[in-house]
Short mmCIF file of C-alpha atoms in Angstrom, two decimals:
data_model
loop_
_atom_site.label_atom_id
_atom_site.label_comp_id
_atom_site.label_asym_id
_atom_site.label_seq_id
_atom_site.Cartn_x
_atom_site.Cartn_y
_atom_site.Cartn_z
CA UNK A 16 -0.01 -0.07 -0.51
CA UNK A 17 1.77 3.85 -1.21
CA UNK A 18 1.16 5.42 1.67
CA UNK A 19 3.50 8.64 1.96
CA UNK A 20 5.23 9.48 5.20
CA UNK A 21 3.63 12.57 5.98
CA UNK A 22 0.13 11.53 5.87
CA UNK A 23 1.73 7.93 8.29
CA UNK A 24 2.48 11.37 11.05
CA UNK A 25 -0.78 14.22 10.08
CA UNK A 26 -3.21 11.81 9.59
CA UNK A 27 -2.76 10.00 14.33
CA UNK A 28 -1.28 13.04 14.65
CA UNK A 29 -4.51 14.89 13.49
CA UNK A 30 -7.02 12.52 15.43
CA UNK A 31 -4.42 12.38 18.90
CA UNK A 32 -4.99 16.51 18.98
CA UNK A 33 -8.92 16.00 18.20
CA UNK A 34 -9.49 14.05 21.35
CA UNK A 35 -7.07 16.20 22.69
CA UNK A 36 -8.41 19.87 22.16
CA UNK A 37 -12.30 18.40 22.15
CA UNK A 38 -11.37 17.39 25.86
CA UNK A 39 -9.51 20.06 26.31
CA UNK A 40 -12.67 22.78 24.78
CA UNK A 41 -14.71 20.57 27.24
CA UNK A 42 -12.25 21.60 29.65
CA UNK A 43 -12.35 24.80 29.10
CA UNK A 44 -16.49 25.12 28.78
CA UNK A 45 -16.48 23.41 32.10
CA UNK A 46 -14.43 25.48 34.02
CA UNK A 47 -15.58 28.51 32.57
CA UNK A 48 -19.33 27.41 33.20
CA UNK A 49 -18.22 27.04 36.99
CA UNK A 50 -16.13 30.37 37.26
CA UNK A 51 -19.92 32.65 35.51
CA UNK A 52 -21.87 30.21 37.99
CA UNK A 53 -18.73 31.44 40.99
CA UNK A 54 -19.14 35.72 40.55
CA UNK A 55 -23.30 35.38 39.54
CA UNK A 56 -23.83 32.97 43.36
CA UNK A 57 -20.76 35.89 44.42
CA UNK A 58 -23.49 38.86 44.60
CA UNK A 59 -26.80 36.93 44.80
CA UNK A 60 -24.96 35.68 48.71
CA UNK A 61 -24.31 39.60 48.68
CA UNK A 62 -28.30 39.97 47.87
CA UNK A 63 -29.67 36.73 50.68
CA UNK A 64 -27.52 38.44 53.55
CA UNK A 65 -28.49 42.36 53.85
CA UNK A 66 -32.49 40.40 53.18
CA UNK A 67 -31.35 38.73 56.06
CA UNK A 68 -30.98 41.61 57.83
CA UNK A 69 -33.44 43.35 56.75
CA UNK A 70 -35.91 40.79 57.82
CA UNK A 71 -38.01 40.88 61.22
CA UNK A 72 -40.29 38.80 62.37
CA UNK A 73 -42.92 40.09 64.07
CA UNK A 74 -46.45 38.28 64.93
CA UNK A 75 -49.01 39.12 61.23
CA UNK A 76 -45.25 37.16 59.38
CA UNK A 77 -42.55 39.28 57.92
CA UNK A 78 -41.48 42.29 57.18
CA UNK A 79 -38.59 43.72 55.25
CA UNK A 80 -37.62 47.15 55.35
CA UNK A 81 -37.98 48.61 51.87
CA UNK A 82 -34.22 50.23 51.45
CA UNK A 83 -33.61 46.19 51.41
CA UNK A 84 -35.13 46.03 47.93
CA UNK A 85 -32.82 47.04 45.19
CA UNK A 86 -34.67 49.31 42.37
CA UNK A 87 -34.11 46.37 39.94
CA UNK A 88 -36.00 43.92 42.61
CA UNK A 89 -39.25 46.84 42.38
CA UNK A 90 -39.28 46.32 38.57
CA UNK A 91 -41.61 44.01 36.42
CA UNK A 92 -39.49 41.31 34.83
CA UNK A 93 -35.93 43.08 35.34
CA UNK A 94 -34.13 39.94 35.60
CA UNK A 95 -32.89 39.59 39.31
CA UNK A 96 -36.58 39.01 41.56
CA UNK A 97 -36.24 36.96 45.35
CA UNK A 98 -38.18 35.33 46.79
CA UNK A 99 -38.48 34.99 51.28
CA UNK A 100 -40.10 31.61 52.84
CA UNK A 101 -40.84 30.98 56.46
CA UNK A 102 -43.94 27.91 57.72
CA UNK A 103 -46.79 29.71 55.59
CA UNK A 104 -45.65 33.50 55.45
CA UNK A 105 -44.27 34.48 51.78
CA UNK A 106 -42.35 37.38 50.64
CA UNK A 107 -41.46 38.35 46.90
CA UNK A 108 -40.55 41.15 44.61
CA UNK A 109 -42.68 42.68 43.00
CA UNK A 110 -40.05 41.75 40.08
CA UNK A 111 -40.99 38.93 39.45
CA UNK A 112 -44.78 40.54 39.09
CA UNK A 113 -47.08 37.32 39.72
CA UNK A 114 -44.88 34.29 39.28
CA UNK A 115 -43.38 32.30 41.60
CA UNK A 116 -40.55 30.54 41.91
CA UNK A 117 -39.82 27.12 43.12
CA UNK A 118 -39.12 25.68 45.80
CA UNK A 119 -35.98 23.58 46.71
CA UNK A 120 -35.51 22.17 50.56
CA UNK A 121 -32.42 23.54 52.06
CA UNK A 122 -31.97 22.67 55.62
CA UNK A 123 -30.59 25.71 58.00
CA UNK A 124 -26.65 27.07 57.77
CA UNK A 125 -26.88 24.97 53.88
CA UNK A 126 -26.16 27.24 50.31
CA UNK A 127 -26.79 25.88 46.84
CA UNK A 128 -26.69 27.38 43.19
CA UNK A 129 -29.38 25.83 40.37
CA UNK A 130 -30.98 26.38 37.51
CA UNK A 131 -34.92 26.87 37.16
CA UNK A 132 -36.97 28.52 34.35
CA UNK A 133 -38.22 31.71 36.32
CA UNK A 134 -40.79 34.21 34.67
CA UNK A 135 -41.48 33.27 30.86
CA UNK A 136 -39.43 30.05 30.76
CA UNK A 137 -35.97 32.24 31.42
CA UNK A 138 -33.09 30.53 32.33
CA UNK A 139 -32.61 31.59 35.88
CA UNK A 140 -29.79 31.26 38.37
CA UNK A 141 -30.40 30.97 41.86
CA UNK A 142 -29.19 30.82 45.47
CA UNK A 143 -31.46 29.46 48.01
CA UNK A 144 -30.26 30.23 51.57
CA UNK A 145 -31.37 27.95 54.50
CA UNK A 146 -31.01 30.36 57.94
CA UNK A 147 -32.81 29.94 61.70
CA UNK A 148 -33.69 33.45 62.43
CA UNK A 149 -36.44 34.41 66.08
CA UNK A 150 -36.84 30.14 66.23
CA UNK A 151 -37.79 30.10 63.05
CA UNK A 152 -36.25 28.43 59.31
CA UNK A 153 -36.42 30.97 56.69
CA UNK A 154 -34.89 29.91 53.53
CA UNK A 155 -34.02 32.52 51.40
CA UNK A 156 -34.12 32.90 47.46
CA UNK A 157 -31.81 34.97 45.45
CA UNK A 158 -32.10 34.32 41.79
CA UNK A 159 -30.96 36.09 38.90
CA UNK A 160 -30.82 35.84 34.99
CA UNK A 161 -28.23 33.59 34.13
CA UNK A 162 -29.34 34.63 29.39
CA UNK A 163 -26.39 36.93 29.49
CA UNK A 164 -23.96 34.92 31.25
CA UNK A 165 -25.42 31.92 28.58
CA UNK A 166 -24.68 34.20 25.16
CA UNK A 167 -20.95 35.58 26.89
CA UNK A 168 -19.61 31.34 27.30
CA UNK A 169 -21.40 30.17 24.25
CA UNK A 170 -19.09 33.22 22.54
CA UNK A 171 -16.60 31.96 24.20
CA UNK A 172 -17.23 28.20 23.81
CA UNK A 173 -17.34 29.32 20.03
CA UNK A 174 -14.13 31.10 19.81
CA UNK A 175 -12.68 28.77 21.71
CA UNK A 176 -13.32 26.05 19.09
CA UNK A 177 -12.31 27.83 15.68
CA UNK A 178 -9.15 29.44 17.29
CA UNK A 179 -8.73 25.29 18.21
CA UNK A 180 -9.59 24.58 14.66
CA UNK A 181 -6.29 27.11 13.51
CA UNK A 182 -4.08 26.01 15.40
CA UNK A 183 -4.56 22.38 14.73
CA UNK A 184 -4.22 23.82 10.88
CA UNK A 185 -1.28 25.46 12.09
CA UNK A 186 0.66 22.55 13.94
CA UNK A 187 -0.07 20.30 10.82
CA UNK A 188 1.81 22.55 9.11
CA UNK A 189 4.99 23.10 10.77
CA UNK A 190 3.81 19.50 10.75
CA UNK A 191 4.60 18.86 6.92
CA UNK A 192 7.26 22.53 6.66
CA UNK A 193 10.08 20.09 9.92
CA UNK A 194 9.25 17.39 8.06
CA UNK A 195 10.19 18.06 4.35
CA UNK A 196 13.41 20.16 6.65
CA UNK A 197 14.41 16.78 8.13
CA UNK A 198 13.62 14.70 4.83
CA UNK A 199 16.06 17.09 2.78
CA UNK A 200 19.33 14.79 3.41
CA UNK A 201 17.11 12.79 1.82
CA UNK A 202 17.11 14.47 -1.23
CA UNK A 203 20.60 14.62 -0.98
CA UNK A 204 20.42 10.79 -0.59
CA UNK A 205 18.90 10.61 -3.71
CA UNK A 206 21.36 14.02 -5.81
CA UNK A 207 23.86 10.80 -5.01
CA UNK A 208 21.62 7.79 -6.25
CA UNK A 209 21.20 9.33 -9.02
CA UNK A 210 24.69 10.13 -9.57
CA UNK A 211 25.52 6.46 -8.70
CA UNK A 212 24.09 5.60 -11.58
CA UNK A 213 25.33 8.51 -14.12
CA UNK A 214 28.87 6.89 -12.69
CA UNK A 215 30.30 9.33 -10.72
CA UNK A 216 29.90 8.01 -7.95
CA UNK A 217 30.09 4.30 -5.90
CA UNK A 218 29.23 4.35 -3.17
CA UNK A 219 26.90 6.83 -1.52
CA UNK A 220 27.51 9.45 2.08
CA UNK A 221 26.58 8.36 4.98
CA UNK A 222 27.49 11.19 7.01
CA UNK A 223 24.48 13.99 5.92
CA UNK A 224 21.46 11.82 5.62
CA UNK A 225 19.69 11.55 9.65
CA UNK A 226 20.85 8.92 12.15
CA UNK A 227 17.97 7.01 11.62
CA UNK A 228 18.87 6.76 7.25
CA UNK A 229 22.99 6.05 8.39
CA UNK A 230 22.04 1.36 8.40
CA UNK A 231 20.05 1.62 5.54
CA UNK A 232 22.53 4.02 3.68
CA UNK A 233 25.76 1.50 4.85
CA UNK A 234 23.90 -1.36 3.52
CA UNK A 235 23.30 -0.06 0.30
CA UNK A 236 27.48 1.02 -0.17
CA UNK A 237 27.79 -2.35 1.15
CA UNK A 238 25.09 -4.10 -1.82
CA UNK A 239 27.01 -1.89 -3.92
CA UNK A 240 30.95 -2.81 -3.26
CA UNK A 241 29.95 -6.37 -3.48
CA UNK A 242 28.33 -6.12 -6.51
CA UNK A 243 31.87 -4.26 -7.88
CA UNK A 244 33.38 -6.41 -6.49
CA UNK A 245 31.38 -9.54 -8.04
CA UNK A 246 31.19 -7.51 -11.58
CA UNK A 247 35.47 -6.58 -11.59
CA UNK A 248 35.89 -10.41 -11.19
CA UNK A 249 33.46 -10.90 -13.83
CA UNK A 250 35.27 -9.22 -16.10
CA UNK A 251 39.24 -9.36 -15.68
CA UNK A 252 37.26 -13.50 -15.17
CA UNK A 253 36.11 -12.92 -19.52
CA UNK A 254 39.29 -11.25 -19.73
CA UNK A 255 42.39 -13.55 -17.79
CA UNK A 256 39.83 -16.37 -20.85
CA UNK A 257 40.33 -13.95 -24.00
CA UNK A 258 44.31 -14.18 -22.97
CA UNK A 259 44.19 -17.99 -21.78
CA UNK A 260 42.92 -18.87 -25.29
CA UNK A 261 44.86 -17.27 -27.31
CA UNK A 262 47.90 -19.91 -26.58
CA UNK A 263 46.07 -22.52 -27.13
CA UNK A 264 44.87 -21.22 -30.33
CA UNK A 265 48.51 -20.48 -31.18
CA UNK A 266 49.14 -24.17 -31.24
CA UNK A 267 45.97 -24.66 -33.27
CA UNK A 268 47.17 -22.16 -36.10
CA UNK A 269 49.82 -24.38 -36.45
CA UNK A 270 48.61 -27.42 -36.94
CA UNK A 271 47.49 -26.42 -40.94
CA UNK A 272 51.05 -27.40 -41.85
CA UNK A 273 51.17 -30.28 -39.91
CA UNK A 274 51.26 -33.73 -42.59
CA UNK A 275 48.02 -35.62 -40.87
CA UNK A 276 46.13 -31.82 -41.02
CA UNK A 277 47.88 -30.50 -44.64
CA UNK A 278 46.73 -34.36 -46.79
CA UNK A 279 43.62 -33.01 -45.52
CA UNK A 280 42.19 -29.93 -47.03
CA UNK A 281 38.18 -29.81 -46.20
CA UNK A 282 39.30 -31.08 -42.93
CA UNK A 283 41.73 -28.32 -42.41
CA UNK A 284 39.27 -26.13 -44.04
CA UNK A 285 36.86 -26.80 -40.69
CA UNK A 286 39.54 -26.03 -39.12
CA UNK A 287 40.73 -22.84 -40.03
CA UNK A 288 37.55 -21.23 -40.76
CA UNK A 289 36.61 -22.24 -35.89
CA UNK A 290 40.12 -21.28 -34.98
CA UNK A 291 39.36 -17.70 -37.48
CA UNK A 292 35.99 -17.48 -35.77
CA UNK A 293 37.04 -18.02 -32.12
CA UNK A 294 40.21 -15.70 -32.64
CA UNK A 295 37.00 -12.31 -33.79
CA UNK A 296 34.98 -13.12 -30.50
CA UNK A 297 38.37 -13.40 -28.30
CA UNK A 298 39.53 -9.88 -30.49
CA UNK A 299 36.02 -7.89 -30.01
CA UNK A 300 35.91 -9.28 -25.91
CA UNK A 301 38.73 -7.41 -24.97
CA UNK A 302 38.47 -5.08 -27.72
CA UNK A 303 35.05 -4.26 -25.95
CA UNK A 304 36.92 -4.60 -22.08
CA UNK A 305 39.09 -2.05 -23.06
CA UNK A 306 36.64 0.41 -24.18
CA UNK A 307 35.37 -0.33 -20.70
CA UNK A 308 38.42 0.61 -19.06
CA UNK A 309 38.23 1.19 -15.62
CA UNK A 310 35.12 2.99 -14.93
CA UNK A 311 32.66 0.94 -12.72
CA UNK A 312 28.68 0.27 -13.59
CA UNK A 313 26.30 2.92 -14.00
CA UNK A 314 28.67 5.15 -16.46
CA UNK A 315 25.99 6.97 -19.17
CA UNK A 316 26.65 6.22 -22.26
CA UNK A 317 28.16 8.78 -24.92
CA UNK A 318 27.12 8.27 -28.70
CA UNK A 319 29.40 10.30 -30.34
CA UNK A 320 32.60 8.72 -28.21
CA UNK A 321 31.72 5.70 -27.41
CA UNK A 322 30.42 4.91 -30.78
CA UNK A 323 33.13 6.16 -32.51
CA UNK A 324 35.71 3.89 -29.80
CA UNK A 325 33.85 0.92 -30.68
CA UNK A 326 32.93 1.17 -34.78
CA UNK A 327 36.51 1.33 -34.11
CA UNK A 328 37.29 -1.54 -32.53
CA UNK A 329 35.41 -4.06 -35.11
CA UNK A 330 37.31 -2.21 -37.80
CA UNK A 331 40.98 -3.81 -36.79
CA UNK A 332 38.46 -6.76 -35.55
CA UNK A 333 37.60 -7.27 -38.78
CA UNK A 334 40.39 -5.87 -41.00
CA UNK A 335 40.94 -8.48 -43.70
CA UNK A 336 36.79 -7.68 -44.58
CA UNK A 337 37.65 -3.41 -45.63
CA UNK A 338 34.28 -2.61 -44.68
CA UNK A 339 32.68 0.82 -44.75
CA UNK A 340 31.52 1.26 -41.63
CA UNK A 341 28.79 4.29 -41.64
CA UNK A 342 27.48 6.06 -38.57
CA UNK A 343 24.60 8.82 -38.29
CA UNK A 344 24.91 9.75 -34.68
CA UNK A 345 23.82 13.20 -33.45
CA UNK A 346 27.27 14.66 -32.25
CA UNK A 347 27.37 15.48 -28.31
CA UNK A 348 24.60 13.13 -27.09
CA UNK A 349 24.34 11.53 -23.42
CA UNK A 350 21.87 8.71 -24.14
CA UNK A 351 20.33 7.86 -20.38
CA UNK A 352 21.23 4.05 -20.66
CA UNK A 353 23.81 2.23 -18.77
CA UNK A 354 27.22 1.97 -20.59
CA UNK A 355 28.08 -1.53 -20.80
CA UNK A 356 25.03 -2.71 -21.24
CA UNK A 357 25.02 -0.18 -24.60
CA UNK A 358 29.38 -1.72 -26.00
CA UNK A 359 27.11 -4.84 -24.97
CA UNK A 360 23.95 -4.34 -27.45
CA UNK A 361 26.12 -2.58 -29.40
CA UNK A 362 29.28 -4.67 -30.11
CA UNK A 363 27.21 -8.16 -30.16
CA UNK A 364 24.89 -5.77 -33.26
CA UNK A 365 27.89 -4.25 -35.05
CA UNK A 366 30.63 -7.10 -34.72
CA UNK A 367 27.31 -9.80 -36.97
CA UNK A 368 27.09 -6.92 -38.81
CA UNK A 369 30.03 -7.05 -39.64
CA UNK A 370 30.58 -10.64 -39.94
CA UNK A 371 27.83 -10.81 -42.21
CA UNK A 372 28.32 -7.39 -44.94
CA UNK A 373 30.34 -7.62 -47.91
CA UNK A 374 31.41 -2.99 -47.96
CA UNK A 375 28.91 -1.80 -45.80
CA UNK A 376 27.36 -1.17 -42.08
CA UNK A 377 25.76 1.22 -41.25
CA UNK A 378 24.33 2.36 -37.78
CA UNK A 379 21.18 5.12 -36.98
CA UNK A 380 20.56 7.05 -34.32
CA UNK A 381 17.09 8.73 -33.79
CA UNK A 382 15.45 9.72 -30.80
CA UNK A 383 12.22 11.58 -31.16
CA UNK A 384 8.66 11.23 -29.21
CA UNK A 385 8.55 7.88 -29.87
CA UNK A 386 11.82 7.56 -28.06
CA UNK A 387 15.07 6.04 -28.87
CA UNK A 388 16.10 4.27 -32.26
CA UNK A 389 18.84 2.39 -32.97
CA UNK A 390 19.44 0.95 -36.47
CA UNK A 391 21.93 -1.04 -37.72
CA UNK A 392 22.39 -2.54 -41.22
CA UNK A 393 25.04 -4.66 -43.27
CA UNK A 394 24.42 -5.16 -47.73
CA UNK A 395 24.84 -9.17 -46.38
CA UNK A 396 22.40 -12.63 -48.10
CA UNK A 397 20.22 -11.15 -44.46
CA UNK A 398 18.48 -13.94 -42.67
CA UNK A 399 15.46 -15.48 -44.23
CA UNK A 400 11.53 -14.30 -42.22
CA UNK A 401 10.64 -17.94 -40.70
CA UNK A 402 13.75 -17.77 -38.83
CA UNK A 403 13.94 -14.78 -37.57
CA UNK A 404 11.51 -14.95 -34.81
CA UNK A 405 13.54 -17.94 -33.56
CA UNK A 406 16.30 -16.48 -33.66
CA UNK A 407 16.24 -14.32 -30.66
CA UNK A 408 15.50 -16.71 -28.73
CA UNK A 409 18.14 -17.79 -26.08
CA UNK A 410 19.91 -20.43 -26.23
CA UNK A 411 19.07 -21.05 -29.79
CA UNK A 412 22.18 -20.32 -32.00
CA UNK A 413 25.35 -22.36 -34.05
CA UNK A 414 23.84 -24.74 -36.06
CA UNK A 415 20.40 -25.07 -34.37
CA UNK A 416 19.72 -20.98 -36.59
CA UNK A 417 22.37 -19.33 -38.97
CA UNK A 418 25.00 -19.75 -37.76
CA UNK A 419 27.15 -17.00 -36.10
CA UNK A 420 23.72 -14.60 -35.73
CA UNK A 421 21.79 -16.27 -33.35
CA UNK A 422 23.28 -16.11 -29.12
CA UNK A 423 24.46 -12.55 -29.45
CA UNK A 424 21.09 -12.28 -30.72
CA UNK A 425 19.31 -13.36 -27.37
CA UNK A 426 21.69 -11.24 -25.16
CA UNK A 427 20.66 -8.39 -27.03
CA UNK A 428 17.02 -9.10 -26.14
CA UNK A 429 17.17 -9.61 -23.06
CA UNK A 430 18.80 -6.22 -22.86
CA UNK A 431 16.70 -3.94 -24.10
CA UNK A 432 14.14 -6.08 -22.71
CA UNK A 433 15.51 -4.56 -19.55
CA UNK A 434 14.25 -1.02 -20.62
CA UNK A 435 11.25 -2.34 -22.13
CA UNK A 436 12.07 -1.48 -25.12
CA UNK A 437 11.92 -3.46 -28.60
CA UNK A 438 14.13 -5.78 -30.61
CA UNK A 439 12.60 -6.44 -34.56
CA UNK A 440 14.92 -7.84 -37.46
CA UNK A 441 14.13 -6.35 -40.82
CA UNK A 442 15.30 -6.59 -44.51
CA UNK A 443 17.53 -3.14 -45.47
CA UNK A 444 16.72 -0.81 -47.24
CA UNK A 445 19.12 1.17 -47.26
CA UNK A 446 21.66 -2.16 -48.78
CA UNK A 447 19.55 -5.40 -48.97
CA UNK A 448 21.20 -7.47 -46.07
CA UNK A 449 19.66 -7.28 -42.53
CA UNK A 450 18.92 -5.17 -40.93
CA UNK A 451 18.24 -4.71 -36.59
CA UNK A 452 15.88 -2.11 -35.19
CA UNK A 453 15.39 -1.56 -31.33
CA UNK A 454 13.47 1.59 -30.27
CA UNK A 455 13.73 2.12 -26.51
CA UNK A 456 11.23 3.97 -24.89
CA UNK A 457 11.18 7.61 -23.85
CA UNK A 458 11.44 6.85 -19.93
CA UNK A 459 15.78 5.43 -20.88
CA UNK A 460 15.64 6.37 -24.07
CA UNK A 461 16.07 10.33 -23.63
CA UNK A 462 19.57 12.63 -24.74
CA UNK A 463 21.30 15.22 -22.72
CA UNK A 464 23.71 16.60 -23.86
CA UNK A 465 27.97 15.52 -21.57
CA UNK A 466 28.47 17.34 -19.00
CA UNK A 467 32.21 19.07 -18.23
CA UNK A 468 32.50 16.19 -16.15
CA UNK A 469 32.74 13.29 -18.51
CA UNK A 470 36.28 12.79 -19.33
CA UNK A 471 36.72 10.01 -23.20
CA UNK A 472 38.97 7.50 -21.41
CA UNK A 473 42.07 5.93 -23.47
CA UNK A 474 40.86 2.92 -25.27
CA UNK A 475 44.11 1.85 -25.75
CA UNK A 476 43.97 0.75 -29.49
CA UNK A 477 45.63 1.64 -33.09
CA UNK A 478 43.91 5.27 -34.61
CA UNK A 479 41.86 5.38 -37.61
CA UNK A 480 39.57 7.70 -39.55
CA UNK A 481 35.99 6.83 -39.68
CA UNK A 482 33.55 6.83 -41.74
CA UNK A 483 30.72 8.77 -40.58
#
């Protein structure tokens, strides 16, 4: 499942912060409500104590001094009310008009804040206090309209919710920014990987990456070291094998002067043909090895320099045929393909073309919106169309196919397949022989100008002009 690091971090963070902010919002709402109730309750306590101080008990009932009433207690529906109860006796503020506040039983010395509905259903916050005066139990209820307090509390809750959402949004932005900043060393590692692909370096530098990523980079470096060593041993073994075969090959060449061989012309001719084929294969592989030089894998293929050198190798290997090897190239272009793959691919195809050509071998490279097209043609006898499909299948070569084509073409087919390309065998419209056409998709066949870091390596071959 594809999942970005930002999503992996931000989703749990959103859930956790939403829970935390929700709990915090509930706590703040509860605290604000309690604070407002306590503030209003302190005023109600003062009013209740003032009413009790101005309350007189006589034989006719309860009597409250006029100065104990505040102006708001005389104004009908003012939002400030009181009610004093002692047995059957009851005193109510004129602000209640004909309404009666709900009764709440309390013991003397007890006080409680309660919410209930007042006139017209308005929410009230009431302080119910129990007293004992002149051997009588008295209950004083002082209430205040709670609508304005509710509006203020609702506004504060809404504002706090908005601020919390903004804080959550800013936190996500900061998280993304810090993640991007923390991943900047990985971008440097990506640039190093691209340089590794171009062959400009042989390992990754782990000093600039986070500590958590260093084991991963070290594992890549160890893998690269193993792969480079294996590749070097493979190349060295191929070169050593080529040199080792030269000595017994020279001894075999001298057998044509042996009386037992010279007396059998047909056998001698077949022997010389096979010896010559082995010699050319050795010269070709050693030439490609020298052309590769000491560079590691991952080098990009520089068209003008590498194709020119490759053609010189083919001219040297097939010098007795005096072939005209022509190329149509775009100067100064660099193909985004592995250099070793390109040398093997073009080396096999050019060698096949040179072995079967009469006079001319033509190599062309063309880049367009469809990708990179490589065409190698010769003016040889060609290959029957019925045998072309089997020719590029792995394992069909030599006597099983067309002499000298199959194995090299099957190797080329594997290389082209690695780059999601295609290879086809056609009739050469120019020379009348065989045309091998390779198409590499744009993702792998894009070209760009080589930069100043490229320095052509020494080939170690005789100089000579190459027809272009």
